Amino acid sequence: MRLAEAWRVALDALRANRLRSVLTMLGVVIGVAAVVALVGIGTGTKGQIEQQVEGLGSNLLLVVPGRLEAGSAPAASTMTLDDVEAVARVVGDRDRVAATIASGETVRAGSRTAFGSMQGVLENTPSVFVRRLDRGSYLTRTDVTTGRRVAVLGAGTATTLFGDRDPIGRQITIGGVRFRVIGTFERLGQSLGVDRDSEVHVPVTAAQRLLGTDRIDGLAIRAPDRERINQLSTAVVDTLTDRHPDSDFSAVTQEQILGVLGDILGVLTGVLAAIAGISLLVGGVGVSNIMLVSVRERTKEIGLRKAVGARPRDIGVQFLLEAVLLTTIGGVLGMALGVTSALLVDALSPVPAAITWWSLALAFGVSAIVGIVFGVVPAQRAGRLDPVVALRTE
Amino acid sequence: MTAAIVATEVSRTYDLDGVSVSALRGVSLTIEPTDYLAIVGTSGSGKSTLMHLLGGLDRPTGGTLLIGGRDVSGLTPGEMAKLRNETIGFVFQSFHLLARTTARDNVALPLVYRGIGRRERRQRATEMLERVGLAHRLDHRPNQMSGGEQQRVAIARALVTGPSVLLADEPTGNLDSATGQSVLALLESLNGEGVAVVLVTHDREVAARAHRQIVMKDGLIVSEASV
């Protein structure tokens, strides 16, 4: 029998049992749709987070107190501005070492109030992290050494407090202390779930006086090149440990953060895909089951076809094509449903989704293979039917 | 002229749950291309088993069987299918037409397995339906036709491949006697055109019309008579 003829016969058989074919397909449709949508959501989320971490600036090394290990409690910082000077000497460039002390504070301007994340920083922060000013100017070296009460506002805070008015030169209070606005940042949006437009940058010394401490929370170092990051990381941690023998310090690179997040999201995506894959498998079992029923129902037809000259192969191919048609049509419908769901999730919810060609190709390939795998047994059974027995069946 | 089918001391034993049952116990029979033969016997006599063997649907467990000059003992199921397609036409008591398929496509079915293209299949099926008097029923489905018409479609299907032997298993069993007569007349006219016809029946009247009669009992030929 010609293959084109076999396709036509298989299609006719599916059409003859329309409702049954559709219900059988549904298992495959749901399975494939789940794989495509969930992999799309996993990929989209991973891409967004990577973009955000990279958006912090390249070749960054973050130094925080305590050990970054599962199960260890966050440690109180023992670092001071003297440690920043010591680390700057190790790095060899003062402009590459940023320090931060952060605290959530109420910020007021006249009758308006905003909740801001006050960041006590050095004047070099915009060159270590990627931060661009919208208006005014940033903190100066003098601001930091003299502890001048000046502030640079995030775009969100600026809008909340001043609306469309120009905030430059105006007075605000942070935690009840008066500051003068000297600049505003460009809008950044969310990063890793933190609203970065509510940051308020002030000189680290002013922040320390406000909070009544001489400590800082952590350091950020911008390495001159990628190759030196690991070497710098060890040298910086050693220097800090020498100065504070009783404390632990950890240094993490962007690559490490990306790696950890990537691993977690990769596992998560894998688990989601596996669950979806199981539903595809269940769909395949459904196809196998229906094909066995179909073979039994059409025993007489098989006997007649054999009597007039169908070889076992012809009958086997016919039933195999039927199973493959069921799963590939189901696969195509499932892909459409999966892509639609992923796009809807992307558009209507904060969860991002990215459709990758490989996940579509994989889903289609898997559904075709499911058809072949689960169609083989019924097809072989049909092909091997004894024509004498088959013709006698009523 | 070479014989269409030659059976020599053919036997067929079935294995039913470890018990060996003999359905045929050494039958010798030659079918010539011009034969009009009736195989008669009660149910259980072995006549159905013999028909399955003669049609190449089954293989003997003993003796030799030549169909179209080929010994079936060495053939694979695929080769047997090809042999059936080329030399045998089957007509069954219950017609065995594909229900959702038109008369023309039913008739064309054996040509599908011969690898013949759709256009030629339809043309040859149309000619064959005209020959059995059903030119007006080409696109009718089996449930739109009478029993006699359905059996004529089945005969057209058996003939479309140009077989040397037509095997008819109780072809009039599901038909009223007038329709049965006309179906028999059709078979006889085909026999006149050079196709061997083998009727399997328990109806003595039907059998009496054949040129040769074979009576079977307990897996053996008990009598053979020519008219």
JSON list of C-alpha atoms in Angstrom, two decimals, chain A residues 178-388:
[
{"chain": "A", "resi": 178, "resn": "ARG", "atom": "CA", "xyz": [16.48, 67.98, 57.57]},
{"chain": "A", "resi": 179, "resn": "PHE", "atom": "CA", "xyz": [18.22, 67.25, 54.27]},
{"chain": "A", "resi": 180, "resn": "ARG", "atom": "CA", "xyz": [18.49, 69.28, 51.05]},
{"chain": "A", "resi": 181, "resn": "VAL", "atom": "CA", "xyz": [17.73, 67.63, 47.72]},
{"chain": "A", "resi": 182, "resn": "ILE", "atom": "CA", "xyz": [20.62, 67.98, 45.23]},
{"chain": "A", "resi": 183, "resn": "GLY", "atom": "CA", "xyz": [19.69, 65.45, 42.57]},
{"chain": "A", "resi": 184, "resn": "THR", "atom": "CA", "xyz": [17.25, 62.80, 41.31]},
{"chain": "A", "resi": 185, "resn": "PHE", "atom": "CA", "xyz": [17.86, 59.41, 39.66]},
{"chain": "A", "resi": 186, "resn": "GLU", "atom": "CA", "xyz": [16.52, 58.14, 36.38]},
{"chain": "A", "resi": 187, "resn": "ARG", "atom": "CA", "xyz": [13.62, 55.73, 36.74]},
{"chain": "A", "resi": 188, "resn": "LEU", "atom": "CA", "xyz": [14.83, 52.10, 37.19]},
{"chain": "A", "resi": 189, "resn": "GLY", "atom": "CA", "xyz": [11.80, 50.01, 38.06]},
{"chain": "A", "resi": 190, "resn": "GLN", "atom": "CA", "xyz": [11.87, 46.81, 40.06]},
{"chain": "A", "resi": 191, "resn": "SER", "atom": "CA", "xyz": [14.94, 44.67, 40.50]},
{"chain": "A", "resi": 192, "resn": "LEU", "atom": "CA", "xyz": [14.78, 41.27, 42.22]},
{"chain": "A", "resi": 193, "resn": "GLY", "atom": "CA", "xyz": [11.49, 42.30, 43.77]},
{"chain": "A", "resi": 194, "resn": "VAL", "atom": "CA", "xyz": [12.91, 45.53, 45.26]},
{"chain": "A", "resi": 195, "resn": "ASP", "atom": "CA", "xyz": [11.54, 48.90, 44.20]},
{"chain": "A", "resi": 196, "resn": "ARG", "atom": "CA", "xyz": [14.78, 50.71, 43.38]},
{"chain": "A", "resi": 197, "resn": "ASP", "atom": "CA", "xyz": [13.01, 53.98, 42.65]},
{"chain": "A", "resi": 198, "resn": "SER", "atom": "CA", "xyz": [12.32, 54.52, 46.35]},
{"chain": "A", "resi": 199, "resn": "GLU", "atom": "CA", "xyz": [16.02, 54.76, 47.21]},
{"chain": "A", "resi": 200, "resn": "VAL", "atom": "CA", "xyz": [17.29, 57.95, 48.81]},
{"chain": "A", "resi": 201, "resn": "HIS", "atom": "CA", "xyz": [21.08, 58.34, 48.68]},
{"chain": "A", "resi": 202, "resn": "VAL", "atom": "CA", "xyz": [22.78, 60.42, 51.42]},
{"chain": "A", "resi": 203, "resn": "PRO", "atom": "CA", "xyz": [26.45, 60.65, 52.50]},
{"chain": "A", "resi": 204, "resn": "VAL", "atom": "CA", "xyz": [27.38, 57.57, 54.52]},
{"chain": "A", "resi": 205, "resn": "THR", "atom": "CA", "xyz": [28.64, 59.77, 57.34]},
{"chain": "A", "resi": 206, "resn": "ALA", "atom": "CA", "xyz": [25.34, 61.60, 57.59]},
{"chain": "A", "resi": 207, "resn": "ALA", "atom": "CA", "xyz": [23.47, 58.29, 57.63]},
{"chain": "A", "resi": 208, "resn": "GLN", "atom": "CA", "xyz": [25.71, 56.95, 60.37]},
{"chain": "A", "resi": 209, "resn": "ARG", "atom": "CA", "xyz": [25.07, 60.03, 62.52]},
{"chain": "A", "resi": 210, "resn": "LEU", "atom": "CA", "xyz": [21.31, 59.71, 61.92]},
{"chain": "A", "resi": 211, "resn": "LEU", "atom": "CA", "xyz": [21.35, 56.03, 62.90]},
{"chain": "A", "resi": 212, "resn": "GLY", "atom": "CA", "xyz": [23.84, 56.52, 65.78]},
{"chain": "A", "resi": 213, "resn": "THR", "atom": "CA", "xyz": [26.40, 53.99, 64.55]},
{"chain": "A", "resi": 214, "resn": "ASP", "atom": "CA", "xyz": [29.86, 53.89, 63.01]},
{"chain": "A", "resi": 215, "resn": "ARG", "atom": "CA", "xyz": [29.23, 50.65, 61.13]},
{"chain": "A", "resi": 216, "resn": "ILE", "atom": "CA", "xyz": [28.45, 49.97, 57.49]},
{"chain": "A", "resi": 217, "resn": "ASP", "atom": "CA", "xyz": [26.36, 47.07, 56.10]},
{"chain": "A", "resi": 218, "resn": "GLY", "atom": "CA", "xyz": [28.56, 45.96, 53.27]},
{"chain": "A", "resi": 219, "resn": "LEU", "atom": "CA", "xyz": [30.93, 46.72, 50.45]},
{"chain": "A", "resi": 220, "resn": "ALA", "atom": "CA", "xyz": [30.70, 46.49, 46.70]},
{"chain": "A", "resi": 221, "resn": "ILE", "atom": "CA", "xyz": [33.82, 46.32, 44.56]},
{"chain": "A", "resi": 222, "resn": "ARG", "atom": "CA", "xyz": [33.95, 46.81, 40.82]},
{"chain": "A", "resi": 223, "resn": "ALA", "atom": "CA", "xyz": [36.85, 44.67, 39.62]},
{"chain": "A", "resi": 224, "resn": "PRO", "atom": "CA", "xyz": [38.94, 46.06, 36.73]},
{"chain": "A", "resi": 225, "resn": "ASP", "atom": "CA", "xyz": [38.46, 42.84, 34.78]},
{"chain": "A", "resi": 226, "resn": "ARG", "atom": "CA", "xyz": [36.75, 39.49, 35.03]},
{"chain": "A", "resi": 227, "resn": "GLU", "atom": "CA", "xyz": [39.96, 37.53, 35.53]},
{"chain": "A", "resi": 228, "resn": "ARG", "atom": "CA", "xyz": [40.88, 39.34, 38.71]},
{"chain": "A", "resi": 229, "resn": "ILE", "atom": "CA", "xyz": [37.57, 38.87, 40.51]},
{"chain": "A", "resi": 230, "resn": "ASN", "atom": "CA", "xyz": [38.40, 35.63, 42.27]},
{"chain": "A", "resi": 231, "resn": "GLN", "atom": "CA", "xyz": [41.85, 36.80, 43.33]},
{"chain": "A", "resi": 232, "resn": "LEU", "atom": "CA", "xyz": [40.40, 40.07, 44.64]},
{"chain": "A", "resi": 233, "resn": "SER", "atom": "CA", "xyz": [37.66, 38.22, 46.44]},
{"chain": "A", "resi": 234, "resn": "THR", "atom": "CA", "xyz": [40.19, 36.17, 48.47]},
{"chain": "A", "resi": 235, "resn": "ALA", "atom": "CA", "xyz": [42.43, 39.17, 49.18]},
{"chain": "A", "resi": 236, "resn": "VAL", "atom": "CA", "xyz": [39.54, 41.34, 50.40]},
{"chain": "A", "resi": 237, "resn": "VAL", "atom": "CA", "xyz": [38.07, 38.64, 52.66]},
{"chain": "A", "resi": 238, "resn": "ASP", "atom": "CA", "xyz": [41.58, 37.95, 54.10]},
{"chain": "A", "resi": 239, "resn": "THR", "atom": "CA", "xyz": [42.15, 41.65, 54.82]},
{"chain": "A", "resi": 240, "resn": "LEU", "atom": "CA", "xyz": [38.80, 41.98, 56.60]},
{"chain": "A", "resi": 241, "resn": "THR", "atom": "CA", "xyz": [39.35, 38.78, 58.60]},
{"chain": "A", "resi": 242, "resn": "ASP", "atom": "CA", "xyz": [42.77, 40.05, 59.69]},
{"chain": "A", "resi": 243, "resn": "ARG", "atom": "CA", "xyz": [41.18, 43.25, 60.98]},
{"chain": "A", "resi": 244, "resn": "HIS", "atom": "CA", "xyz": [38.23, 41.47, 62.64]},
{"chain": "A", "resi": 245, "resn": "PRO", "atom": "CA", "xyz": [39.49, 38.04, 63.76]},
{"chain": "A", "resi": 246, "resn": "ASP", "atom": "CA", "xyz": [36.18, 37.23, 65.47]},
{"chain": "A", "resi": 247, "resn": "SER", "atom": "CA", "xyz": [33.96, 37.85, 62.43]},
{"chain": "A", "resi": 248, "resn": "ASP", "atom": "CA", "xyz": [33.29, 36.05, 59.19]},
{"chain": "A", "resi": 249, "resn": "PHE", "atom": "CA", "xyz": [33.05, 37.76, 55.83]},
{"chain": "A", "resi": 250, "resn": "SER", "atom": "CA", "xyz": [31.77, 36.53, 52.51]},
{"chain": "A", "resi": 251, "resn": "ALA", "atom": "CA", "xyz": [32.34, 37.77, 49.01]},
{"chain": "A", "resi": 252, "resn": "VAL", "atom": "CA", "xyz": [29.99, 36.86, 46.20]},
{"chain": "A", "resi": 253, "resn": "THR", "atom": "CA", "xyz": [30.36, 37.64, 42.53]},
{"chain": "A", "resi": 254, "resn": "GLN", "atom": "CA", "xyz": [27.60, 38.37, 40.09]},
{"chain": "A", "resi": 255, "resn": "GLU", "atom": "CA", "xyz": [28.36, 35.09, 38.38]},
{"chain": "A", "resi": 256, "resn": "GLN", "atom": "CA", "xyz": [27.83, 33.25, 41.65]},
{"chain": "A", "resi": 257, "resn": "ILE", "atom": "CA", "xyz": [24.49, 34.97, 42.26]},
{"chain": "A", "resi": 258, "resn": "LEU", "atom": "CA", "xyz": [23.48, 34.24, 38.69]},
{"chain": "A", "resi": 259, "resn": "GLY", "atom": "CA", "xyz": [24.71, 30.68, 39.02]},
{"chain": "A", "resi": 260, "resn": "VAL", "atom": "CA", "xyz": [22.75, 30.01, 42.22]},
{"chain": "A", "resi": 261, "resn": "LEU", "atom": "CA", "xyz": [19.58, 31.68, 40.92]},
{"chain": "A", "resi": 262, "resn": "GLY", "atom": "CA", "xyz": [20.01, 29.93, 37.58]},
{"chain": "A", "resi": 263, "resn": "ASP", "atom": "CA", "xyz": [20.38, 26.55, 39.30]},
{"chain": "A", "resi": 264, "resn": "ILE", "atom": "CA", "xyz": [17.28, 27.10, 41.43]},
{"chain": "A", "resi": 265, "resn": "LEU", "atom": "CA", "xyz": [15.20, 28.25, 38.48]},
{"chain": "A", "resi": 266, "resn": "GLY", "atom": "CA", "xyz": [16.61, 25.50, 36.28]},
{"chain": "A", "resi": 267, "resn": "VAL", "atom": "CA", "xyz": [15.55, 22.87, 38.82]},
{"chain": "A", "resi": 268, "resn": "LEU", "atom": "CA", "xyz": [12.17, 24.54, 39.18]},
{"chain": "A", "resi": 269, "resn": "THR", "atom": "CA", "xyz": [11.64, 24.63, 35.41]},
{"chain": "A", "resi": 270, "resn": "GLY", "atom": "CA", "xyz": [12.77, 21.01, 35.22]},
{"chain": "A", "resi": 271, "resn": "VAL", "atom": "CA", "xyz": [10.30, 19.93, 37.91]},
{"chain": "A", "resi": 272, "resn": "LEU", "atom": "CA", "xyz": [7.47, 21.82, 36.19]},
{"chain": "A", "resi": 273, "resn": "ALA", "atom": "CA", "xyz": [8.38, 20.27, 32.85]},
{"chain": "A", "resi": 274, "resn": "ALA", "atom": "CA", "xyz": [8.54, 16.82, 34.44]},
{"chain": "A", "resi": 275, "resn": "ILE", "atom": "CA", "xyz": [5.07, 17.19, 35.95]},
{"chain": "A", "resi": 276, "resn": "ALA", "atom": "CA", "xyz": [3.79, 18.38, 32.58]},
{"chain": "A", "resi": 277, "resn": "GLY", "atom": "CA", "xyz": [5.65, 15.49, 30.94]},
{"chain": "A", "resi": 278, "resn": "ILE", "atom": "CA", "xyz": [3.82, 13.02, 33.18]},
{"chain": "A", "resi": 279, "resn": "SER", "atom": "CA", "xyz": [0.49, 14.36, 31.95]},
{"chain": "A", "resi": 280, "resn": "LEU", "atom": "CA", "xyz": [1.77, 13.90, 28.39]},
{"chain": "A", "resi": 281, "resn": "LEU", "atom": "CA", "xyz": [2.64, 10.30, 29.28]},
{"chain": "A", "resi": 282, "resn": "VAL", "atom": "CA", "xyz": [-0.86, 9.76, 30.68]},
{"chain": "A", "resi": 283, "resn": "GLY", "atom": "CA", "xyz": [-2.21, 11.16, 27.40]},
{"chain": "A", "resi": 284, "resn": "GLY", "atom": "CA", "xyz": [-0.07, 8.61, 25.56]},
{"chain": "A", "resi": 285, "resn": "VAL", "atom": "CA", "xyz": [-1.47, 5.77, 27.64]},
{"chain": "A", "resi": 286, "resn": "GLY", "atom": "CA", "xyz": [-4.95, 7.03, 26.69]},
{"chain": "A", "resi": 287, "resn": "VAL", "atom": "CA", "xyz": [-4.01, 6.88, 23.01]},
{"chain": "A", "resi": 288, "resn": "SER", "atom": "CA", "xyz": [-2.72, 3.32, 23.43]},
{"chain": "A", "resi": 289, "resn": "ASN", "atom": "CA", "xyz": [-5.91, 2.29, 25.21]},
{"chain": "A", "resi": 290, "resn": "ILE", "atom": "CA", "xyz": [-8.20, 3.76, 22.53]},
{"chain": "A", "resi": 291, "resn": "MET", "atom": "CA", "xyz": [-6.12, 2.20, 19.76]},
{"chain": "A", "resi": 292, "resn": "LEU", "atom": "CA", "xyz": [-6.51, -1.23, 21.37]},
{"chain": "A", "resi": 293, "resn": "VAL", "atom": "CA", "xyz": [-10.27, -0.69, 21.55]},
{"chain": "A", "resi": 294, "resn": "SER", "atom": "CA", "xyz": [-10.22, 0.42, 17.92]},
{"chain": "A", "resi": 295, "resn": "VAL", "atom": "CA", "xyz": [-8.32, -2.71, 16.82]},
{"chain": "A", "resi": 296, "resn": "ARG", "atom": "CA", "xyz": [-10.83, -4.92, 18.62]},
{"chain": "A", "resi": 297, "resn": "GLU", "atom": "CA", "xyz": [-13.79, -3.04, 17.16]},
{"chain": "A", "resi": 298, "resn": "ARG", "atom": "CA", "xyz": [-12.44, -3.31, 13.65]},
{"chain": "A", "resi": 299, "resn": "THR", "atom": "CA", "xyz": [-11.30, -6.93, 13.78]},
{"chain": "A", "resi": 300, "resn": "LYS", "atom": "CA", "xyz": [-13.68, -7.86, 10.96]},
{"chain": "A", "resi": 301, "resn": "GLU", "atom": "CA", "xyz": [-12.42, -5.00, 8.81]},
{"chain": "A", "resi": 302, "resn": "ILE", "atom": "CA", "xyz": [-8.84, -6.10, 9.44]},
{"chain": "A", "resi": 303, "resn": "GLY", "atom": "CA", "xyz": [-9.75, -9.67, 8.44]},
{"chain": "A", "resi": 304, "resn": "LEU", "atom": "CA", "xyz": [-11.39, -8.47, 5.23]},
{"chain": "A", "resi": 305, "resn": "ARG", "atom": "CA", "xyz": [-8.45, -6.23, 4.34]},
{"chain": "A", "resi": 306, "resn": "LYS", "atom": "CA", "xyz": [-6.11, -9.16, 4.88]},
{"chain": "A", "resi": 307, "resn": "ALA", "atom": "CA", "xyz": [-8.28, -11.47, 2.78]},
{"chain": "A", "resi": 308, "resn": "VAL", "atom": "CA", "xyz": [-8.10, -9.09, -0.17]},
{"chain": "A", "resi": 309, "resn": "GLY", "atom": "CA", "xyz": [-4.33, -8.74, 0.09]},
{"chain": "A", "resi": 310, "resn": "ALA", "atom": "CA", "xyz": [-3.25, -6.48, 2.97]},
{"chain": "A", "resi": 311, "resn": "ARG", "atom": "CA", "xyz": [0.07, -7.63, 4.40]},
{"chain": "A", "resi": 312, "resn": "PRO", "atom": "CA", "xyz": [0.63, -7.55, 8.19]},
{"chain": "A", "resi": 313, "resn": "ARG", "atom": "CA", "xyz": [2.83, -4.50, 7.55]},
{"chain": "A", "resi": 314, "resn": "ASP", "atom": "CA", "xyz": [0.03, -2.64, 5.72]},
{"chain": "A", "resi": 315, "resn": "ILE", "atom": "CA", "xyz": [-2.35, -3.13, 8.63]},
{"chain": "A", "resi": 316, "resn": "GLY", "atom": "CA", "xyz": [0.32, -2.25, 11.22]},
{"chain": "A", "resi": 317, "resn": "VAL", "atom": "CA", "xyz": [1.28, 0.94, 9.38]},
{"chain": "A", "resi": 318, "resn": "GLN", "atom": "CA", "xyz": [-2.38, 1.94, 9.11]},
{"chain": "A", "resi": 319, "resn": "PHE", "atom": "CA", "xyz": [-2.95, 1.70, 12.87]},
{"chain": "A", "resi": 320, "resn": "LEU", "atom": "CA", "xyz": [0.42, 3.24, 13.72]},
{"chain": "A", "resi": 321, "resn": "LEU", "atom": "CA", "xyz": [-0.35, 6.23, 11.50]},
{"chain": "A", "resi": 322, "resn": "GLU", "atom": "CA", "xyz": [-3.68, 6.58, 13.23]},
{"chain": "A", "resi": 323, "resn": "ALA", "atom": "CA", "xyz": [-1.96, 6.81, 16.63]},
{"chain": "A", "resi": 324, "resn": "VAL", "atom": "CA", "xyz": [0.69, 9.20, 15.30]},
{"chain": "A", "resi": 325, "resn": "LEU", "atom": "CA", "xyz": [-1.99, 11.39, 13.68]},
{"chain": "A", "resi": 326, "resn": "LEU", "atom": "CA", "xyz": [-3.86, 11.53, 17.00]},
{"chain": "A", "resi": 327, "resn": "THR", "atom": "CA", "xyz": [-0.81, 12.63, 18.94]},
{"chain": "A", "resi": 328, "resn": "THR", "atom": "CA", "xyz": [0.66, 15.01, 16.36]},
{"chain": "A", "resi": 329, "resn": "ILE", "atom": "CA", "xyz": [-2.64, 16.80, 15.76]},
{"chain": "A", "resi": 330, "resn": "GLY", "atom": "CA", "xyz": [-2.99, 16.88, 19.54]},
{"chain": "A", "resi": 331, "resn": "GLY", "atom": "CA", "xyz": [0.58, 18.15, 19.74]},
{"chain": "A", "resi": 332, "resn": "VAL", "atom": "CA", "xyz": [-0.04, 21.02, 17.33]},
{"chain": "A", "resi": 333, "resn": "LEU", "atom": "CA", "xyz": [-3.23, 22.02, 19.16]},
{"chain": "A", "resi": 334, "resn": "GLY", "atom": "CA", "xyz": [-1.37, 21.72, 22.47]},
{"chain": "A", "resi": 335, "resn": "MET", "atom": "CA", "xyz": [1.42, 23.95, 21.19]},
{"chain": "A", "resi": 336, "resn": "ALA", "atom": "CA", "xyz": [-1.10, 26.59, 20.16]},
{"chain": "A", "resi": 337, "resn": "LEU", "atom": "CA", "xyz": [-2.83, 26.37, 23.54]},
{"chain": "A", "resi": 338, "resn": "GLY", "atom": "CA", "xyz": [0.49, 26.44, 25.41]},
{"chain": "A", "resi": 339, "resn": "VAL", "atom": "CA", "xyz": [1.80, 29.48, 23.52]},
{"chain": "A", "resi": 340, "resn": "THR", "atom": "CA", "xyz": [-1.51, 31.29, 24.00]},
{"chain": "A", "resi": 341, "resn": "SER", "atom": "CA", "xyz": [-1.52, 30.56, 27.75]},
{"chain": "A", "resi": 342, "resn": "ALA", "atom": "CA", "xyz": [2.11, 31.67, 28.13]},
{"chain": "A", "resi": 343, "resn": "LEU", "atom": "CA", "xyz": [1.46, 34.91, 26.24]},
{"chain": "A", "resi": 344, "resn": "LEU", "atom": "CA", "xyz": [-1.67, 35.55, 28.32]},
{"chain": "A", "resi": 345, "resn": "VAL", "atom": "CA", "xyz": [0.26, 34.98, 31.56]},
{"chain": "A", "resi": 346, "resn": "ASP", "atom": "CA", "xyz": [3.01, 37.29, 30.30]},
{"chain": "A", "resi": 347, "resn": "ALA", "atom": "CA", "xyz": [0.52, 40.02, 29.38]},
{"chain": "A", "resi": 348, "resn": "LEU", "atom": "CA", "xyz": [-1.92, 39.80, 32.27]},
{"chain": "A", "resi": 349, "resn": "SER", "atom": "CA", "xyz": [0.27, 38.88, 35.26]},
{"chain": "A", "resi": 350, "resn": "PRO", "atom": "CA", "xyz": [3.64, 40.05, 36.59]},
{"chain": "A", "resi": 351, "resn": "VAL", "atom": "CA", "xyz": [5.07, 36.61, 35.75]},
{"chain": "A", "resi": 352, "resn": "PRO", "atom": "CA", "xyz": [7.14, 36.85, 32.57]},
{"chain": "A", "resi": 353, "resn": "ALA", "atom": "CA", "xyz": [7.05, 34.11, 29.93]},
{"chain": "A", "resi": 354, "resn": "ALA", "atom": "CA", "xyz": [9.30, 33.52, 26.94]},
{"chain": "A", "resi": 355, "resn": "ILE", "atom": "CA", "xyz": [8.47, 30.99, 24.23]},
{"chain": "A", "resi": 356, "resn": "THR", "atom": "CA", "xyz": [11.58, 29.24, 22.99]},
{"chain": "A", "resi": 357, "resn": "TRP", "atom": "CA", "xyz": [11.69, 27.42, 19.67]},
{"chain": "A", "resi": 358, "resn": "TRP", "atom": "CA", "xyz": [13.42, 24.45, 21.22]},
{"chain": "A", "resi": 359, "resn": "SER", "atom": "CA", "xyz": [10.54, 23.87, 23.66]},
{"chain": "A", "resi": 360, "resn": "LEU", "atom": "CA", "xyz": [8.05, 23.88, 20.73]},
{"chain": "A", "resi": 361, "resn": "ALA", "atom": "CA", "xyz": [10.21, 21.52, 18.71]},
{"chain": "A", "resi": 362, "resn": "LEU", "atom": "CA", "xyz": [10.67, 19.29, 21.74]},
{"chain": "A", "resi": 363, "resn": "ALA", "atom": "CA", "xyz": [6.96, 19.20, 22.55]},
{"chain": "A", "resi": 364, "resn": "PHE", "atom": "CA", "xyz": [6.06, 18.36, 18.94]},
{"chain": "A", "resi": 365, "resn": "GLY", "atom": "CA", "xyz": [8.78, 15.72, 18.67]},
{"chain": "A", "resi": 366, "resn": "VAL", "atom": "CA", "xyz": [7.80, 14.17, 21.98]},
{"chain": "A", "resi": 367, "resn": "SER", "atom": "CA", "xyz": [4.11, 13.99, 21.00]},
{"chain": "A", "resi": 368, "resn": "ALA", "atom": "CA", "xyz": [5.00, 12.28, 17.71]},
{"chain": "A", "resi": 369, "resn": "ILE", "atom": "CA", "xyz": [7.25, 9.84, 19.58]},
{"chain": "A", "resi": 370, "resn": "VAL", "atom": "CA", "xyz": [4.50, 9.23, 22.15]},
{"chain": "A", "resi": 371, "resn": "GLY", "atom": "CA", "xyz": [2.22, 8.29, 19.23]},
{"chain": "A", "resi": 372, "resn": "ILE", "atom": "CA", "xyz": [4.78, 5.86, 17.83]},
{"chain": "A", "resi": 373, "resn": "VAL", "atom": "CA", "xyz": [5.65, 4.33, 21.22]},
{"chain": "A", "resi": 374, "resn": "PHE", "atom": "CA", "xyz": [2.05, 3.94, 22.36]},
{"chain": "A", "resi": 375, "resn": "GLY", "atom": "CA", "xyz": [0.80, 3.02, 18.89]},
{"chain": "A", "resi": 376, "resn": "VAL", "atom": "CA", "xyz": [3.25, 0.19, 18.28]},
{"chain": "A", "resi": 377, "resn": "VAL", "atom": "CA", "xyz": [1.62, -2.39, 20.52]},
{"chain": "A", "resi": 378, "resn": "PRO", "atom": "CA", "xyz": [-1.94, -1.96, 19.13]},
{"chain": "A", "resi": 379, "resn": "ALA", "atom": "CA", "xyz": [-0.53, -1.78, 15.59]},
{"chain": "A", "resi": 380, "resn": "GLN", "atom": "CA", "xyz": [1.44, -5.00, 16.00]},
{"chain": "A", "resi": 381, "resn": "ARG", "atom": "CA", "xyz": [-1.59, -6.69, 17.48]},
{"chain": "A", "resi": 382, "resn": "ALA", "atom": "CA", "xyz": [-3.68, -5.61, 14.48]},
{"chain": "A", "resi": 383, "resn": "GLY", "atom": "CA", "xyz": [-0.99, -6.67, 12.00]},
{"chain": "A", "resi": 384, "resn": "ARG", "atom": "CA", "xyz": [-0.64, -10.14, 13.50]},
{"chain": "A", "resi": 385, "resn": "LEU", "atom": "CA", "xyz": [-4.36, -10.92, 13.63]},
{"chain": "A", "resi": 386, "resn": "ASP", "atom": "CA", "xyz": [-5.11, -14.28, 12.01]},
{"chain": "A", "resi": 387, "resn": "PRO", "atom": "CA", "xyz": [-7.37, -13.47, 9.03]},
{"chain": "A", "resi": 388, "resn": "VAL", "atom": "CA", "xyz": [-9.42, -16.64, 9.56]}
]
